[in-house]
Structures are given as structure tokens and as C-alpha cells.
Coordinates of C-alpha atoms in Angstrom, one line a residue:
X28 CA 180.9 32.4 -34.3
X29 CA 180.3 28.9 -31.9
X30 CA 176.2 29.9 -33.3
X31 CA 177.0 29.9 -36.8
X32 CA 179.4 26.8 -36.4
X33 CA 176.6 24.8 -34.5
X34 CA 173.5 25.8 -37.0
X35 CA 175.5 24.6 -40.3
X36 CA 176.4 21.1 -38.6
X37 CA 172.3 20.7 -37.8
X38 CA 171.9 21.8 -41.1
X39 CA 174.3 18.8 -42.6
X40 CA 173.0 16.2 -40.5
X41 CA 169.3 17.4 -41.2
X42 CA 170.3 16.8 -45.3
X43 CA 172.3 13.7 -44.4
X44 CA 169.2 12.2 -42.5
X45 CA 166.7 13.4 -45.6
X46 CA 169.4 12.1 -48.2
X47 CA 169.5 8.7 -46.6
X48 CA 165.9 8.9 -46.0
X49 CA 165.4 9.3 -49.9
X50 CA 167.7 6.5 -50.7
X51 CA 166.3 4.2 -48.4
X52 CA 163.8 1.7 -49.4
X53 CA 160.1 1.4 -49.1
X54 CA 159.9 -1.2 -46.3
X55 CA 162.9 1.1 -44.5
X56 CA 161.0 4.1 -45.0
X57 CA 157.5 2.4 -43.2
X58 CA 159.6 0.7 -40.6
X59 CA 161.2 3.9 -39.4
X60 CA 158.1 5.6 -39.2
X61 CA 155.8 3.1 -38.0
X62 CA 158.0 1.8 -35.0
X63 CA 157.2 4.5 -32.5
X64 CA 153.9 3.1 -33.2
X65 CA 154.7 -0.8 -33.2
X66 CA 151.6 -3.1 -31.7
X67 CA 153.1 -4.6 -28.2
X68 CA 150.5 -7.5 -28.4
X69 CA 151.6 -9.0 -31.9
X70 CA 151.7 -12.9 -30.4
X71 CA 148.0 -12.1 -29.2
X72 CA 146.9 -10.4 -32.5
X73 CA 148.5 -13.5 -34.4
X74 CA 146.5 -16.2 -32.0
X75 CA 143.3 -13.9 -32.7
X76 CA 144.1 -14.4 -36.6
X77 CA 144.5 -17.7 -37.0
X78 CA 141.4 -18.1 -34.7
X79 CA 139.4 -16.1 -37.3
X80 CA 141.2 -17.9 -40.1
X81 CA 140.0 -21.9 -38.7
X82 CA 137.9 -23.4 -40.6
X83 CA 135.8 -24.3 -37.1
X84 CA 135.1 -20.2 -37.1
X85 CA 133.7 -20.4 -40.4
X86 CA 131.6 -23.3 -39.9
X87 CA 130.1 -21.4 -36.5
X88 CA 129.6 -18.2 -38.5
X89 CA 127.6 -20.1 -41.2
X90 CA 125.6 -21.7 -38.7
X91 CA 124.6 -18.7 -37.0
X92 CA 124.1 -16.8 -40.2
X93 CA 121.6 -19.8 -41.6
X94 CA 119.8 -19.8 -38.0
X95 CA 118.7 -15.9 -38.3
X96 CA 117.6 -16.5 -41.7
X97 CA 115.1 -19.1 -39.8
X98 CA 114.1 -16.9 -37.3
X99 CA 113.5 -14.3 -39.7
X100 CA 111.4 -17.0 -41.5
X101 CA 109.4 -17.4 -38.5
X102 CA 109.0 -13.8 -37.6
X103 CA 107.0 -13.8 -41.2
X104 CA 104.3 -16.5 -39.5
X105 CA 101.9 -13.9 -37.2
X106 CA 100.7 -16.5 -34.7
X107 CA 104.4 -17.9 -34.1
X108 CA 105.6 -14.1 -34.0
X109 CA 103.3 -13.6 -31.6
X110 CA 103.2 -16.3 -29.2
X111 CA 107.2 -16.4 -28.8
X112 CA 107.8 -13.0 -29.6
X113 CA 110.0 -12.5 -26.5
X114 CA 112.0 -15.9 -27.4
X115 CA 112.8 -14.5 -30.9
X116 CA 113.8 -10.8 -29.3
X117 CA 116.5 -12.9 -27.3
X118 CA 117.8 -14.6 -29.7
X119 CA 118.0 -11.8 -32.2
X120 CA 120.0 -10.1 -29.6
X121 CA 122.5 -13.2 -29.0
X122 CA 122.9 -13.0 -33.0
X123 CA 124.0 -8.9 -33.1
X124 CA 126.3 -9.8 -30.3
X125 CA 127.8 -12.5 -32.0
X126 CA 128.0 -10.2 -34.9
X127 CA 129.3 -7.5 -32.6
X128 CA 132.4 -9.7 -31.5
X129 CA 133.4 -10.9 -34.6
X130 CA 133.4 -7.3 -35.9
X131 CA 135.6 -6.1 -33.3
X132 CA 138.0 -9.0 -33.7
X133 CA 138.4 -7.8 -37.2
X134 CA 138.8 -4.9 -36.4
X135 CA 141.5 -5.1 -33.7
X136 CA 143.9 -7.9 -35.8
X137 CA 144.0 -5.1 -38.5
X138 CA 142.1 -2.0 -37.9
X139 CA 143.8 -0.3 -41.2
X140 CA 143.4 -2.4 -43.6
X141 CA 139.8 -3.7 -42.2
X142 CA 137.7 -0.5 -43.8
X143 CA 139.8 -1.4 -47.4
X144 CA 137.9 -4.3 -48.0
X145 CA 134.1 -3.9 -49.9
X146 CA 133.2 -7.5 -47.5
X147 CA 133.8 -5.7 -45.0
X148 CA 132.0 -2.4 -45.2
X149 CA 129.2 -4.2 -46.3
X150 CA 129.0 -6.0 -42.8
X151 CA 129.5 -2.7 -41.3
X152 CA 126.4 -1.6 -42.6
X153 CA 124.6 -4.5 -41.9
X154 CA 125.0 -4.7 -38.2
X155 CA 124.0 -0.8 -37.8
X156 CA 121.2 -1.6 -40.0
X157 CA 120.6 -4.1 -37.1
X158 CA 121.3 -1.7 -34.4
X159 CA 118.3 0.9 -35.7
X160 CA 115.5 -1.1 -34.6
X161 CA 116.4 -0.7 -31.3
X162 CA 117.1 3.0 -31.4
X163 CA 113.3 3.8 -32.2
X164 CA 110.2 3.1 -29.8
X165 CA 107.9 0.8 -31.9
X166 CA 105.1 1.1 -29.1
X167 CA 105.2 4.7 -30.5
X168 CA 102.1 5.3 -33.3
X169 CA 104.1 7.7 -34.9
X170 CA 107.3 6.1 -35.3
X171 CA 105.5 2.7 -35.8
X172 CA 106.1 2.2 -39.5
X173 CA 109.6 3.8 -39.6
X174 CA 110.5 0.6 -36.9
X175 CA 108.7 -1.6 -39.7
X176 CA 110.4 -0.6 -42.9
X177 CA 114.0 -0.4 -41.1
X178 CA 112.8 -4.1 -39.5
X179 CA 112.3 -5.2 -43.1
X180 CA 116.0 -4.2 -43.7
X181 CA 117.0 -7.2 -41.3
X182 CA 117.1 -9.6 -43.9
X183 CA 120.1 -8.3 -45.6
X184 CA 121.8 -9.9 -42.2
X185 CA 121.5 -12.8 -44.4
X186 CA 124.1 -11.8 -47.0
X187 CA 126.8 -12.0 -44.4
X188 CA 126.8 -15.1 -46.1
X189 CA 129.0 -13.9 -48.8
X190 CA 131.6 -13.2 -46.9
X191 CA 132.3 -16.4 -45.8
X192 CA 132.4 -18.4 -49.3
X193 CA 135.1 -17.4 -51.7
X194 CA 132.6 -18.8 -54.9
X195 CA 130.2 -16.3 -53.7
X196 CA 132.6 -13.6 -53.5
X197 CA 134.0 -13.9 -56.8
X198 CA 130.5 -14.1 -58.4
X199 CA 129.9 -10.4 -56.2
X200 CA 133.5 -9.0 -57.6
X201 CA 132.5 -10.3 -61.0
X202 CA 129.3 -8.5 -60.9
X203 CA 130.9 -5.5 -60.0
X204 CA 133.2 -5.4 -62.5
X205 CA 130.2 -5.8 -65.0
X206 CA 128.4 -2.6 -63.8
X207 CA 130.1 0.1 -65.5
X208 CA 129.8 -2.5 -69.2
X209 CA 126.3 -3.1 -68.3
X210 CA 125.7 0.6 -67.4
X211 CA 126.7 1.7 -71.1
X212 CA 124.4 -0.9 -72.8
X213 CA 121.7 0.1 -70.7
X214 CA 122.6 4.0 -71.8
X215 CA 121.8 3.2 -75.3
X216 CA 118.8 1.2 -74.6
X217 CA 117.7 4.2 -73.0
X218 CA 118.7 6.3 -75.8
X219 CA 116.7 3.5 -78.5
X220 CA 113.6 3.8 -76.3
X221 CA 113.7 7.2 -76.0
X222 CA 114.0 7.9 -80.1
X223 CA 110.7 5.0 -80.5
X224 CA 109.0 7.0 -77.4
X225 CA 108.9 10.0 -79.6
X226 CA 108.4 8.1 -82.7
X227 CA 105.8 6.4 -81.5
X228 CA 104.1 9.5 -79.7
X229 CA 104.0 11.0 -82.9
X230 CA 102.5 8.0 -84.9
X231 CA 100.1 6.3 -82.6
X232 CA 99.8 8.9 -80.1
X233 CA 96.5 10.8 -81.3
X234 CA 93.8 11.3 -78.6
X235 CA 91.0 10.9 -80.9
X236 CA 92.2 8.4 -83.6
X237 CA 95.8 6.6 -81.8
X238 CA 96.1 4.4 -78.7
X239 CA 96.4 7.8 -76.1
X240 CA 96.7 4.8 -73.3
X241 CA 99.9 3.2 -74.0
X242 CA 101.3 6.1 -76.7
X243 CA 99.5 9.3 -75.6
X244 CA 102.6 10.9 -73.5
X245 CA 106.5 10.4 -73.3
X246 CA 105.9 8.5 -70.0
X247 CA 103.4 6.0 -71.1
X248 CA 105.4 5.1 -74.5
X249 CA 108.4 4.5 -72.2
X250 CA 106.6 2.2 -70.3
X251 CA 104.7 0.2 -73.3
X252 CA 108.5 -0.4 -75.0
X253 CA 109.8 -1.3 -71.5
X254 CA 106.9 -4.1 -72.4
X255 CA 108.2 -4.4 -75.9
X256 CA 112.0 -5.3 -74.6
X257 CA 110.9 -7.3 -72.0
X258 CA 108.3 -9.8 -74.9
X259 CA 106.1 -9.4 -72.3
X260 CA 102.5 -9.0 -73.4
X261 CA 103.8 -7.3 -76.9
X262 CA 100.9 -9.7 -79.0
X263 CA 97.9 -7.4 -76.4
X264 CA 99.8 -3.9 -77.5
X265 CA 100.3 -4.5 -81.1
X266 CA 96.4 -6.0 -81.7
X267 CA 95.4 -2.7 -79.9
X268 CA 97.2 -1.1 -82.6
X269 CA 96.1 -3.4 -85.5
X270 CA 92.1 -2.9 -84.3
X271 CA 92.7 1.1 -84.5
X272 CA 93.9 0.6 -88.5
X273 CA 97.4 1.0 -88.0
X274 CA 98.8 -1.9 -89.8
X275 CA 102.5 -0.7 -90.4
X276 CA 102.7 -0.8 -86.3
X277 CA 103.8 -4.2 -86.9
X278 CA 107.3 -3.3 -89.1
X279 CA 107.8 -0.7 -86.0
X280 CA 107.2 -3.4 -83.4
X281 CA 109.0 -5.6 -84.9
X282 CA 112.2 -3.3 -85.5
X283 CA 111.8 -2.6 -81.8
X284 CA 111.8 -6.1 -80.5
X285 CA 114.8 -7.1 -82.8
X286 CA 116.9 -4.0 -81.5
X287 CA 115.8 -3.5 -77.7
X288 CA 115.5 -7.4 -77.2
X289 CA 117.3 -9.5 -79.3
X290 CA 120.6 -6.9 -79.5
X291 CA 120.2 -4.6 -76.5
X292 CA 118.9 -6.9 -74.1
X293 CA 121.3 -10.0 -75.0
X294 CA 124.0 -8.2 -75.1
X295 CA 124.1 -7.4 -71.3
X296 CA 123.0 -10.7 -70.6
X297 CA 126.2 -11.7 -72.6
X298 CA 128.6 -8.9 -70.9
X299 CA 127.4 -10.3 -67.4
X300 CA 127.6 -14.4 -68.5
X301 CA 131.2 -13.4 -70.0
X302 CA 132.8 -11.5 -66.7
X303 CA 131.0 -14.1 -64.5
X304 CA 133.1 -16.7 -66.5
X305 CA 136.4 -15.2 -66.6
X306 CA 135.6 -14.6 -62.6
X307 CA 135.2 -18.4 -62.0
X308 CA 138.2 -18.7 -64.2
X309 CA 140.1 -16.8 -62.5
X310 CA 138.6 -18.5 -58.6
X311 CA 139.4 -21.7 -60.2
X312 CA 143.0 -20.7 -60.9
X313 CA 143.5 -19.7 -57.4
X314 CA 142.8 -22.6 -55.6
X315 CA 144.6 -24.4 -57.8
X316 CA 147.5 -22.5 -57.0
X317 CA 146.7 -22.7 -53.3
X318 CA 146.5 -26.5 -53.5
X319 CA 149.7 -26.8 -55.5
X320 CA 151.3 -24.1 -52.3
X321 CA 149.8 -26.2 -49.8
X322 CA 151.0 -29.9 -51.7
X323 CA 154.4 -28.2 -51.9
X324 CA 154.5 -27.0 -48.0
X325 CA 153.7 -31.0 -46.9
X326 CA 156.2 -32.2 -49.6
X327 CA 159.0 -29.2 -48.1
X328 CA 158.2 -30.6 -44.4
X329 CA 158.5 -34.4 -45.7
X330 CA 161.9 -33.9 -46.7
X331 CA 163.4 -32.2 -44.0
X332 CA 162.1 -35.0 -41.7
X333 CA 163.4 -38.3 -44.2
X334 CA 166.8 -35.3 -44.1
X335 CA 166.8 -35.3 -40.0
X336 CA 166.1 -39.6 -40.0
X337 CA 168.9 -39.9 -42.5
X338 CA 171.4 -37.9 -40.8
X339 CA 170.4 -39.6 -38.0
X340 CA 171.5 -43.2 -39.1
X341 CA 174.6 -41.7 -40.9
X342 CA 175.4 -40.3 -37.4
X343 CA 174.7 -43.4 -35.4
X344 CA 176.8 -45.1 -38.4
X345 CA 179.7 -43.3 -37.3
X346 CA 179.5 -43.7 -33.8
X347 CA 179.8 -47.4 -34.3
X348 CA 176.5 -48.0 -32.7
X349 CA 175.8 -51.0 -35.0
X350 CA 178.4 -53.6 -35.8
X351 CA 177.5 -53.8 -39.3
X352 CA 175.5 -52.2 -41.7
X353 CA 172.6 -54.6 -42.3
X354 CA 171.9 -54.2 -38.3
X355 CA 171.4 -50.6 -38.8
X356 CA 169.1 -50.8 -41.9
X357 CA 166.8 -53.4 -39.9
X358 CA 166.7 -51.9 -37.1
X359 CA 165.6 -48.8 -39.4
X360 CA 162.8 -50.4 -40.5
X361 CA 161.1 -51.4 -37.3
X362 CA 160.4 -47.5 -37.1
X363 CA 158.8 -47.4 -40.2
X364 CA 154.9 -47.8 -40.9
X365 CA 152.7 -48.7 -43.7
X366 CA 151.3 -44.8 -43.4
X367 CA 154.2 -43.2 -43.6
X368 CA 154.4 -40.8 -47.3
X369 CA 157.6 -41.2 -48.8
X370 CA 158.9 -38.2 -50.9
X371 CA 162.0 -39.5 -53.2
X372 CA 161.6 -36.4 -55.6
X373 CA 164.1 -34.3 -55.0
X374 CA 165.5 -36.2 -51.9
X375 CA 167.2 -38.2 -53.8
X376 CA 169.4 -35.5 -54.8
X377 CA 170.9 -34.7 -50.9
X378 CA 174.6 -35.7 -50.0
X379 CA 173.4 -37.7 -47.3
X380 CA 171.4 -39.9 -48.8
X381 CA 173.7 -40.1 -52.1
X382 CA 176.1 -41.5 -48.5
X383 CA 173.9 -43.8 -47.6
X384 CA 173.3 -45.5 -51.0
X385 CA 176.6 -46.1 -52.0
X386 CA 177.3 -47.4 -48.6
X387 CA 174.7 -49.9 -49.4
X388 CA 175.5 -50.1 -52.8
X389 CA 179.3 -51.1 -52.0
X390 CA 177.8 -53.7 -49.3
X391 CA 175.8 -55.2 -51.8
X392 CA 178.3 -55.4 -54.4
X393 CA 180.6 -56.9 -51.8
X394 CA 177.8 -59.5 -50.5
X395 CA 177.2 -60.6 -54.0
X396 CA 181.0 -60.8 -54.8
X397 CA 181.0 -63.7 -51.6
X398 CA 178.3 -65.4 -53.1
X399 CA 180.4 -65.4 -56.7
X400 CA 183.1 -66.8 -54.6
X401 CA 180.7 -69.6 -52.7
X402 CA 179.1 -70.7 -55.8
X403 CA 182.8 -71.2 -57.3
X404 CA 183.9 -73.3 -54.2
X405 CA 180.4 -75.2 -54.8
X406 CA 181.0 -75.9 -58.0
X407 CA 184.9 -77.1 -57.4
X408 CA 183.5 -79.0 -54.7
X409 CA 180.7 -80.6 -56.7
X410 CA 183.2 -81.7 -59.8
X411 CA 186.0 -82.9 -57.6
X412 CA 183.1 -85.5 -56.2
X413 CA 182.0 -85.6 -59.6
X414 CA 185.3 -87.0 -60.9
X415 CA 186.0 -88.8 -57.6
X416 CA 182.6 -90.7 -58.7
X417 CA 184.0 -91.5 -62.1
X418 CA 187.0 -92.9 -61.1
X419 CA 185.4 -95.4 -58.7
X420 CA 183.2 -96.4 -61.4
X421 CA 185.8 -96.9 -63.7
X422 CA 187.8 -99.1 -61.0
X423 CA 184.7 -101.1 -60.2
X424 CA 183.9 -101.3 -63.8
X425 CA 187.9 -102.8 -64.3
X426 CA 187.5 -105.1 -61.4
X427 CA 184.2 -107.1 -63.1
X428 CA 185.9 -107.3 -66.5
X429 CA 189.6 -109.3 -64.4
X430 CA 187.2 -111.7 -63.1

């Protein structure tokens, strides 16, 4: 009975923990899986992030990805290839490793999320495709042009490039995006060449009489309207055709030219030139919005500091610090410079400033009511002398006119 008893509580607590587990949200969900599993070195993983995020990184990753490209410039000269042959092996080997650590920094900040990213395969493969030359004895006859075709390979080191310009990246995403577009124009061009392939077997493809080089199988009449939508030499094929008596060739060349070339042709030009715009569009966009985040951030921190200075002075108001107000506000602006930004959007709008301007508001309205007052007790002053005047004018004036 105490068995039964115990196995139906397990069983309600197992459906309370998978009901609250199915009500719970996303974020709860990951959390309570995830935290047996939590990273213990989360301050170090953050310091290694914003060490791969400086600018300074970039710049030294740049650097070093421009000085291969020059190496493998100078491997192309044979005299300089082989009179500092051993000088270039070094440095090619400084270069993997540098290309070695920054892979595994990558790796270790986020080693999930790392094989997500297309950038980042693509360096994958390039730094094995570095690694192979060393895994094969080039002293060896036999593996000797194996080590020289996968050596050729080393100059797609070069378009690690890419993945440190955001421009470049967006033109790579935009070209992707254009593949499967481009893929079915160039389906139907297939399909146009293949139908004038057989057409033009059939027409101009006679051994004895036709053009049997450029129309006497499928292959060859494939290749001369590759020429055709290319324009290049068309004006050779077609007087080949015209010297051999067939003069209607020109109405099929020209049909040709107008749909392989001018439709076909364009048209994945235009699919490409259209996705590559919308692409820089879109880049364009972006770091707009990230100047706008980052112009927003440096306004946010300017007015929590003018907040702090202002509370400050309310505060050193209150605790009677200054004996009047004018004492505080200069001494206020002895701490301020000609380079400090002021940010009055939006500041203008906090209680403790709204404080601090009617303060000075009712000091100035009080100032100005004194100097109301002064000019009245000037001007009382000035027309009691003025009539003080008059009257000992007049008297004098009296005096001459008795004698």
C-alpha cells in the first residue's frame, strides 16, 4: 500500500515538473538546461571578445593577410623563390600560426555558434588547405605535382580578406543570394542553345557541303553558340557560313545573338547588378543605424553626467555651502571647458534642472526688480536736484531784476 502511495506522488510531481516545463518560456527552458553546463570563465571569454572585436585586431589581421599576398607574389619570381626560399618557408609558417590562433580564439569565445557562420567555414577550409602542403613530401617525384597543385591553392589565403570588411561581405551575401536567380537564367540559355545546337546541326552540319568544324556534332555547335552569346568572333563564323552559300545563316545568327545575348545574357547581368544593389542598400542602412545606436549611446552617457553635476550643485545648494546663488554658479563654471558637448535635448525636461532654473529664474527676477527700484531712487534723486536747480535760478534770476 506505502508502494502504490509513493509511485503516484513521483508520478504528480513528474507531470507537475513537465507541465511547468511546458509553460515556461523559451529563455527558462535553455537556462534550465544549459546551466549544468554554464562556462566558469565568462569574464575571460568576454576580455577575449572584445579583443577580437578592437579595431587594432582588425588592422593586424589585414596587415598580415596583405603581407602573404606579397610573399606569395614573390614565391611566383624563380630566382627570389630560390635564393630565400628558407626565409619565405618561415614566414609562411609564422602566418598559419597566426591564422591558427585566431581560429581557436574564435572558436573558444563561441564554439556553437562559430561553425553557423559561411565566413567562418570558409576560413576553416582555408587554413587546412594550408596545412596539406606540409602533409606531403615534395622531395618525393611521385607526389611532386600533387604538393604543386595543392600549393597553388595557397592563394585563396588571400580571401580571408573578406572576412574582415563588412562592404566585402555583403557584396559575397549578395552574390549568393543571386545564385539560385542566375542559375534558372542560365537553365534556359542552356535550353535556347541546345534547341539552335540541333537546329543548326541539322542545317549547316553536312560533312560534305556544311561547316562539319563548328556545326558537324552536338558538342562543336554548343561551343560555336557559346561564341555566338559571348559576340566573340561571331563576324569569322557567320562568313564561314556565307562563303559555303548559306545566306539565310545570317536571320539564324542574328535571332541567336538577339536571344542568347541581348535577353539571356543581360538579363543575369541585370539579376546580379539588382541584388548587388539592394545588398548595398541594405549595408548602407545598417551602419546608419549603428551610427544613429552609437550617437544615441554618447548622448544617453552625456546626460547622466550634466544629471550627476546637477544634482551635485542642487546638493551643495542645500547644504549651504555657498552664501548665495551667484557664488555657486561661478564657481560652476571654473569647472567647465571650451570642449565640453552639451546635450540640452531632452535634459531639459529632468526635475533637477527644471530646480535649478527657476531658482535662477526667481534670482533674476528679484535682481532686476532692485535695479527697477535703483533706477526709481535715481530718477527721484535726479528731479529733486533738478528742481532744487530751478528754484536757485529763479531766486538768482529775482535778485538781478530788485537791483
Amino acid at each position: 500500500m506505502e508502494s502504490t502511495e509513493s509511485l503516484n506522488q513521483r508520478r504528480l510531481t513528474s507531470n507537475l515538473v513537465v507541465e511547468k516545463f511546458k509553460s515556461s518560456s523559451d529563455a527558462e527552458v535553455k537556462y534550465a538546461l544549459f546551466w549544468p553546463f554554464r562556462r566558469k570563465d565568462s569574464e575571460f571569454c568576454a576580455y577575449i571578445h572584445r579583443l577580437l572585436e578592437n579595431p587594432l585586431f582588425n588592422s593586424i589581421m589585414i596587415s598580415v593577410i596583405s603581407l602573404n599576398a606579397l610573399f606569395l607574389a614573390m614565391e611566383t619570381d624563380h630566382d627570389i623563390r630560390l635564393h630565400s626560399y628558407a626565409y619565405l618557408e618561415v614566414a609562411d609558417l609564422m602566418i598559419i600560426s597566426i591564422y591558427t590562433t585566431e581560429f581557436l580564439l574564435k572558436l573558444y569565445v563561441d564554439p556553437l555558434n562559430y561553425w553557423r557562420s559561411g565566413h567562418h567555414l570558409f576560413d576553416v577550409i582555408v587554413l587546412v588547405i594550408a596545412y596539406l602542403p606540409y602533409t606531403i613530401d615534395k622531395n618525393d617525384v611521385r607526389h611532386y605535382r600533387t604538393w604543386s597543385i595543392i600549393n597553388g591553392f595557397q592563394a585563396l589565403k588571400i580571401l580571408k580578406l573578406v572576412s574582415y570588411s563588412r562592404g566585402m561581405r555583403s557584396l559575397i551575401t549578395a552574390l549568393g543570394q543571386t545564385v539560385k536567380t542566375v542559375i534558372y537564367v542560365l537553365v534556359l540559355l542552356f535550353l535556347l542553345m541546345f534547341i539552335f545546337a540541333i537546329l543548326g546541326y541539322g542545317l549547316y552540319g553536312d560533312p560534305e557541303t556544311g561547316d562539319s568544324k563548328n556545326w558537324g556534332n552536338l558538342a562543336s555547335a554548343l561551343f560555336t553558340l557559346f561564341c555566338l552569346v559571348t559576340v566573340d568572333g561571331w563576324t569569322d563564323l557567320q562568313n564561314e557560313l556565307d562563303q559555303r552559300g548559306f545566306s539565310s545563316s545570317r536571320a539564324f545568327t542574328i535571332v541567336f545573338i538577339l536571344l542568347g545575348f541581348f535577353v539571356f545574357f543581360n538579363m543575369s547581368i541585370g539579376v546580379v547588378i539588382m541584388n548587388i544593389q539592394g545588398s548595398t542598400q541594405n549595408y548602407e542602412r545598417e551602419r546608419k543605424a549603428e551610427k544613429l545606436a552609437a550617437l544615441q549611446a554618447k548622448k544617453q552617457a552625456l546626460l547622466k553626467r550634466q544629471q550627476e553635476e546637477v544634482n551635485m550643485l542642487m546638493h551643495q545648494q542645500k547644504t549651504s555651502e555657498y552664501k548665495t546663488f551667484s557664488e555657486l554658479v561661478e564657481d560652476f563654471k571654473k569647472t567647465l571647458h571650451h570642449s565640453d558637448p552639451m546635450v540640452l535635448e531632452d535634459f531639459c525636461a529632468s526635475i533637477p534642472f527644471i530646480d535649478l532654473y527657476l531658482t535662477s529664474l526667481d534670482v533674476q527676477d528679484n535682481t532686476v526688480y532692485r535695479l527697477q527700484e535703483l533706477y526709481h531712487e535715481v530718477v527721484v534723486t535726479l528731479n529733486t536736484v533738478l528742481e532744487d536747480v530751478r528754484e536757485k535760478s529763479m531766486q538768482s534770476s529775482e535778485t538781478d531784476l530788485k537791483s
